[in-house]
PDB file of C-alpha atoms in Angstrom:
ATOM      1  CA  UNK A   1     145.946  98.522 169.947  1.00 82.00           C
ATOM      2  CA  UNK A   2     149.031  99.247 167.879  1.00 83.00           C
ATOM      3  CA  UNK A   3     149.366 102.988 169.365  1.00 88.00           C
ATOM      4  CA  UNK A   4     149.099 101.127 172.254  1.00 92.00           C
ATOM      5  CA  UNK A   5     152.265  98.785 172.257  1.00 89.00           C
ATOM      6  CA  UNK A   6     154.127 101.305 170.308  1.00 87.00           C
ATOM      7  CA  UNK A   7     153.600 103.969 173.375  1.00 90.00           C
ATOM      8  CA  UNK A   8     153.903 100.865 175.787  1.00 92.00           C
ATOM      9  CA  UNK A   9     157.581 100.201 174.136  1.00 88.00           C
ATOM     10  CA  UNK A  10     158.695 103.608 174.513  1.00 86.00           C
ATOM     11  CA  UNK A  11     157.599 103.876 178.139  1.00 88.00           C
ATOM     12  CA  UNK A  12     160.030 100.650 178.669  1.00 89.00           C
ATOM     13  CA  UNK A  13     162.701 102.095 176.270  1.00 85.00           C
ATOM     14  CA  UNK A  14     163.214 105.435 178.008  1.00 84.00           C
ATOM     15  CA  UNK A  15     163.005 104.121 181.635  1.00 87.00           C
ATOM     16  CA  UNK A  16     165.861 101.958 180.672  1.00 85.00           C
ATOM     17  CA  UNK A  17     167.588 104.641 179.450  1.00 82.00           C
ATOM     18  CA  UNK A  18     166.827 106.469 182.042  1.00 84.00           C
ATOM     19  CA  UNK A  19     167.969 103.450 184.797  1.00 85.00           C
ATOM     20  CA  UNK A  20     170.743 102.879 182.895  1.00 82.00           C
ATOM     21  CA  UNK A  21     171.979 106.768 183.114  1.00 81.00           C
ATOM     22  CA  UNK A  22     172.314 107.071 178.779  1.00 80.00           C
ATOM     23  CA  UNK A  23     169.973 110.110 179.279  1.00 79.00           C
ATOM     24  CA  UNK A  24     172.904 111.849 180.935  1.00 81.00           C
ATOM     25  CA  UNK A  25     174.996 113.168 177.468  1.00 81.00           C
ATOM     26  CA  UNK A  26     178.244 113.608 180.317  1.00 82.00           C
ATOM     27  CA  UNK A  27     178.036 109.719 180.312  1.00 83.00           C
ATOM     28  CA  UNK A  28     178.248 108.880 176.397  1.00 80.00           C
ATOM     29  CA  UNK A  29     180.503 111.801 176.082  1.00 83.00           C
ATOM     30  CA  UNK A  30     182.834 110.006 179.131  1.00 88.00           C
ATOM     31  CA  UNK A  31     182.266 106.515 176.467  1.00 87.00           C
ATOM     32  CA  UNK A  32     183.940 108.510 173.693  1.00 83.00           C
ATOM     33  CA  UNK A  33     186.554 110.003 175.933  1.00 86.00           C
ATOM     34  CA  UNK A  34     188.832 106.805 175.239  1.00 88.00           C
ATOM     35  CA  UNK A  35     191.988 109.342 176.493  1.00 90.00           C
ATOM     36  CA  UNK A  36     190.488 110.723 179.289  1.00 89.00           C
ATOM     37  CA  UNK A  37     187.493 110.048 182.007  1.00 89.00           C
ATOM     38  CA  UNK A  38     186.622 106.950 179.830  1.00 91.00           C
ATOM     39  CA  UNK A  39     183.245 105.305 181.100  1.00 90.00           C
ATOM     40  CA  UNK A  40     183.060 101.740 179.494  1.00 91.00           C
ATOM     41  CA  UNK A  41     178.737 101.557 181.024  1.00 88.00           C
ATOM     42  CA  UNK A  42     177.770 102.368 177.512  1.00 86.00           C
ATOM     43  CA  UNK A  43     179.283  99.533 175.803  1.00 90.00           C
ATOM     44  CA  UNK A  44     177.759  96.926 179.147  1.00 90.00           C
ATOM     45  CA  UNK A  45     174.641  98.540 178.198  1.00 87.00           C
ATOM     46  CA  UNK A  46     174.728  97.983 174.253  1.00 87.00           C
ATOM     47  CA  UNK A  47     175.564  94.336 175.194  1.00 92.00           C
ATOM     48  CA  UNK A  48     173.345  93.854 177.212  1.00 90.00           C
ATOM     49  CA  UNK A  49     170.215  95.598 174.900  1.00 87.00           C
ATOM     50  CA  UNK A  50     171.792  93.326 172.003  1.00 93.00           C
ATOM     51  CA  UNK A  51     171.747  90.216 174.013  1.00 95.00           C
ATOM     52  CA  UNK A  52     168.253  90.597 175.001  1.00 89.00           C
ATOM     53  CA  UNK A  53     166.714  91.548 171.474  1.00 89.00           C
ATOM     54  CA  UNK A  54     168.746  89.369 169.098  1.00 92.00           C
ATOM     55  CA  UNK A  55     167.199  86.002 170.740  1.00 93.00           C
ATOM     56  CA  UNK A  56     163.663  88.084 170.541  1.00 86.00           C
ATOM     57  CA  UNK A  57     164.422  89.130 166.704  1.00 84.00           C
ATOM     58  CA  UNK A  58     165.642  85.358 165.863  1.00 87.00           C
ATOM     59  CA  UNK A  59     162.377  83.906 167.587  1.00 88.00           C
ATOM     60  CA  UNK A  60     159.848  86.227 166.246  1.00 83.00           C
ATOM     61  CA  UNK A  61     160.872  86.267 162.622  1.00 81.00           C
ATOM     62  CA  UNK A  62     161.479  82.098 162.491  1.00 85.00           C
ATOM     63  CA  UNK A  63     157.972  81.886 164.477  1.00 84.00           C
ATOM     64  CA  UNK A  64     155.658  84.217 162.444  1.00 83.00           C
ATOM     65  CA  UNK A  65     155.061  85.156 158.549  1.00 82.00           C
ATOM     66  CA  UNK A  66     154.175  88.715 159.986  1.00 83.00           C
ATOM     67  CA  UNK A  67     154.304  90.843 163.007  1.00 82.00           C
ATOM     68  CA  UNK A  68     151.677  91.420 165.035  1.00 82.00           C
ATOM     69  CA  UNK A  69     150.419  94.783 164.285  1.00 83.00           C
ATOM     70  CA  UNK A  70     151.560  94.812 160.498  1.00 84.00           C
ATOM     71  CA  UNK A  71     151.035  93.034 157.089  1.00 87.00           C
ATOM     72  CA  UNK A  72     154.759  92.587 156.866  1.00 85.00           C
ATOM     73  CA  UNK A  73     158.085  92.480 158.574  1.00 83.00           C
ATOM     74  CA  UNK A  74     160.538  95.390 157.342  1.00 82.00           C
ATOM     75  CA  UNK A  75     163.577  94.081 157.295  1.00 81.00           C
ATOM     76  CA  UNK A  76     166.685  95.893 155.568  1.00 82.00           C
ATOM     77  CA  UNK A  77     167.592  93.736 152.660  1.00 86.00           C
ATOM     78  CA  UNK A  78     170.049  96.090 151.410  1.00 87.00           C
ATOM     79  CA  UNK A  79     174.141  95.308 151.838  1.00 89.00           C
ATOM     80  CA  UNK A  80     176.025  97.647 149.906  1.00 91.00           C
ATOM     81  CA  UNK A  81     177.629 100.750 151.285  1.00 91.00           C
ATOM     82  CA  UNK A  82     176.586 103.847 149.264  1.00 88.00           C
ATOM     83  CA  UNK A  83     177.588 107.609 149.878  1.00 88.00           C
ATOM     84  CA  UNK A  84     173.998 108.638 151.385  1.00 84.00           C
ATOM     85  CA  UNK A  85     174.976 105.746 154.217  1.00 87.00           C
ATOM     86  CA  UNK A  86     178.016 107.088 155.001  1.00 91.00           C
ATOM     87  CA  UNK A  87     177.501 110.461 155.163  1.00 88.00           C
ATOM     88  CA  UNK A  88     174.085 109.954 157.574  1.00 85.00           C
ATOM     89  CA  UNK A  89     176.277 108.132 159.965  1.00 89.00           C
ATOM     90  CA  UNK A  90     178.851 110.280 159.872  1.00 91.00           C
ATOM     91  CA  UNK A  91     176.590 113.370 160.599  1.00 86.00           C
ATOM     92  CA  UNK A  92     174.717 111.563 163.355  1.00 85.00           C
ATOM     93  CA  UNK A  93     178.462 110.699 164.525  1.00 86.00           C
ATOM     94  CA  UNK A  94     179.503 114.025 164.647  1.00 86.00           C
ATOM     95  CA  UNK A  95     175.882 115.121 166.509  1.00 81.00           C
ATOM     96  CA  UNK A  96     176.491 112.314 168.439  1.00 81.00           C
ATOM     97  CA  UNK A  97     179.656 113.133 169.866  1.00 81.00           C
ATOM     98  CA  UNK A  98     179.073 116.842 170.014  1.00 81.00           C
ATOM     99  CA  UNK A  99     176.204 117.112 171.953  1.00 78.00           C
ATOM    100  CA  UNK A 100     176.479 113.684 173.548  1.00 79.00           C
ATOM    101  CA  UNK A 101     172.492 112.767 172.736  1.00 81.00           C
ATOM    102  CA  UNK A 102     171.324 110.242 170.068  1.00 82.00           C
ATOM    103  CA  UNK A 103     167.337 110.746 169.521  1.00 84.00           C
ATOM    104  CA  UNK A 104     165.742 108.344 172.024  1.00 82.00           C
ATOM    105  CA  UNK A 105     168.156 109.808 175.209  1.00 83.00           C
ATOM    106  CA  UNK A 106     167.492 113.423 173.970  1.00 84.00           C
ATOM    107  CA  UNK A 107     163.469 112.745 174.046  1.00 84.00           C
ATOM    108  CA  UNK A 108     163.963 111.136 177.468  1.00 82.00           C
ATOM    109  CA  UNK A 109     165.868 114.370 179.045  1.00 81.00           C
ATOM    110  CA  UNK A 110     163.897 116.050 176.821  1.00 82.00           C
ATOM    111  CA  UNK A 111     161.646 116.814 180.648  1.00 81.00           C
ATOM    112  CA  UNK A 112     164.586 118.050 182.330  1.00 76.00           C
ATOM    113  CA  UNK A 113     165.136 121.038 180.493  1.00 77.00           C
ATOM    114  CA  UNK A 114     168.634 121.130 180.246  1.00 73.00           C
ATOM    115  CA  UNK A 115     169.700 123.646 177.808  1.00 73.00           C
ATOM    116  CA  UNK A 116     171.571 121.158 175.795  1.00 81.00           C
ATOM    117  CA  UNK A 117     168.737 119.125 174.775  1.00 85.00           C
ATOM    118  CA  UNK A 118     166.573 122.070 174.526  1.00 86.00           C
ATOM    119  CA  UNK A 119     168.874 123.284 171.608  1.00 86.00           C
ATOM    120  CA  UNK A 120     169.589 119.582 170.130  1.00 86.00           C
ATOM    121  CA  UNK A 121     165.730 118.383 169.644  1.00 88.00           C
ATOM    122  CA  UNK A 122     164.211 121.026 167.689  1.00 90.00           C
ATOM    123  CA  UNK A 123     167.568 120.469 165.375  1.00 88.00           C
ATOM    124  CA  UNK A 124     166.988 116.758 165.236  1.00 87.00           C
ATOM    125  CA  UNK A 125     163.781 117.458 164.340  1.00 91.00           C
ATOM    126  CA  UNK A 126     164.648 119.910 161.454  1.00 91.00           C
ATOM    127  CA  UNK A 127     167.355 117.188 160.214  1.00 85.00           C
ATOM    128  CA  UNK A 128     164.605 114.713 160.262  1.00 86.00           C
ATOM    129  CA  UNK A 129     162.070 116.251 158.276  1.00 90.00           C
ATOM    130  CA  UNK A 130     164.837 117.162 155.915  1.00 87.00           C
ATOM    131  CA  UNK A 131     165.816 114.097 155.240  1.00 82.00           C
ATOM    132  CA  UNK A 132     162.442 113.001 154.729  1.00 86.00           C
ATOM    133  CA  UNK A 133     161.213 115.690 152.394  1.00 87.00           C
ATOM    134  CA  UNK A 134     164.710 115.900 150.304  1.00 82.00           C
ATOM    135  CA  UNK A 135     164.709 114.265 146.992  1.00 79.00           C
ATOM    136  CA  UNK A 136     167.185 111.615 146.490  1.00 72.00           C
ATOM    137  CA  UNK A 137     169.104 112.166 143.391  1.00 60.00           C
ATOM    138  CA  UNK A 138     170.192 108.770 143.438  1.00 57.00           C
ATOM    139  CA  UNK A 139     166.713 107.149 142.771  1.00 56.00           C
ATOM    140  CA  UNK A 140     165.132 107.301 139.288  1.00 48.00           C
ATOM    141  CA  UNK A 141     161.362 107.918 139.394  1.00 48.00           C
ATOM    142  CA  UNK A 142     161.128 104.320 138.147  1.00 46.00           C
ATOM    143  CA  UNK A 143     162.023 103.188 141.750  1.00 50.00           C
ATOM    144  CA  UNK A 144     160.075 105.121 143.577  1.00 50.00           C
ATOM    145  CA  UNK A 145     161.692 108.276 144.243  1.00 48.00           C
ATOM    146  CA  UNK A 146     159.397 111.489 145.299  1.00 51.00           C
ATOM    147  CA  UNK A 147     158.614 114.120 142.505  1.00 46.00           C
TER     148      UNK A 147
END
């Protein structure tokens, strides 16, 4: 059942992206074009996913002790700003404003075949197992860090 909603979700996410056009990279590049062909649909369409899931989040997590398909929610707790932060965000910045895809929009044109995403997946994929299967020297072993 949880494979279920999960695929369910993603169906939903990507036709939205998809309706709203943020599968196009020309469009977010246009958004970060604030000199030139500017397109301000990105930021409507941020709003808009942030007005409809911040009610949802504020419901759900007052309502239940757990989600629905999970012993626990996961929540960041975390509020400081460290170097491994920064630098993530500023690499999937850079990606970002490259190649004009962010991981869901490139798996949704992902079908299409366009060259550009056909070079940026297999990357994000490579940059994703990396930073999965890097140690972090930041972590002693006593919290948890892979050996």
């Amino acid at each position: 059942m949880k494979q279920i909603f999960a695929l369910l979700s993603g169906l939903v996410f990507g036709f939205g992206l998809i309706i709203s056009g943020m599968s196009d990279p020309a469009k977010v590049l246009n958004f970060l074009d604030l000199f030139g062909t500017w397109d301000p649909s990105l930021a409507f369409v941020m709003g808009g996913a942030i007005a409809v899931t911040a009610p949802g989040f504020f419901w759900l997590t007052r309502q239940r002790n757990q989600p629905f398909f999970h012993t626990q929610f996961h929540i960041p707790t975390r509020t400081d700003v460290d170097p491994k932060l920064l630098s993530g965000a500023a690499i999937f910045g850079v990606g970002w404003g490259l190649g004009g895809f962010c991981p869901g929009p490139a798996l949704t044109a992902l079908p299409i075949g366009a060259s550009g995403t056909l070079i940026f997946v297999p990357f994000m994929l490579v940059g994703m197992w990396l930073a999965r299967n890097t140690p972090d020297l930041g972590r002693s072993k006593q919290e948890g860090a892979p050996s």
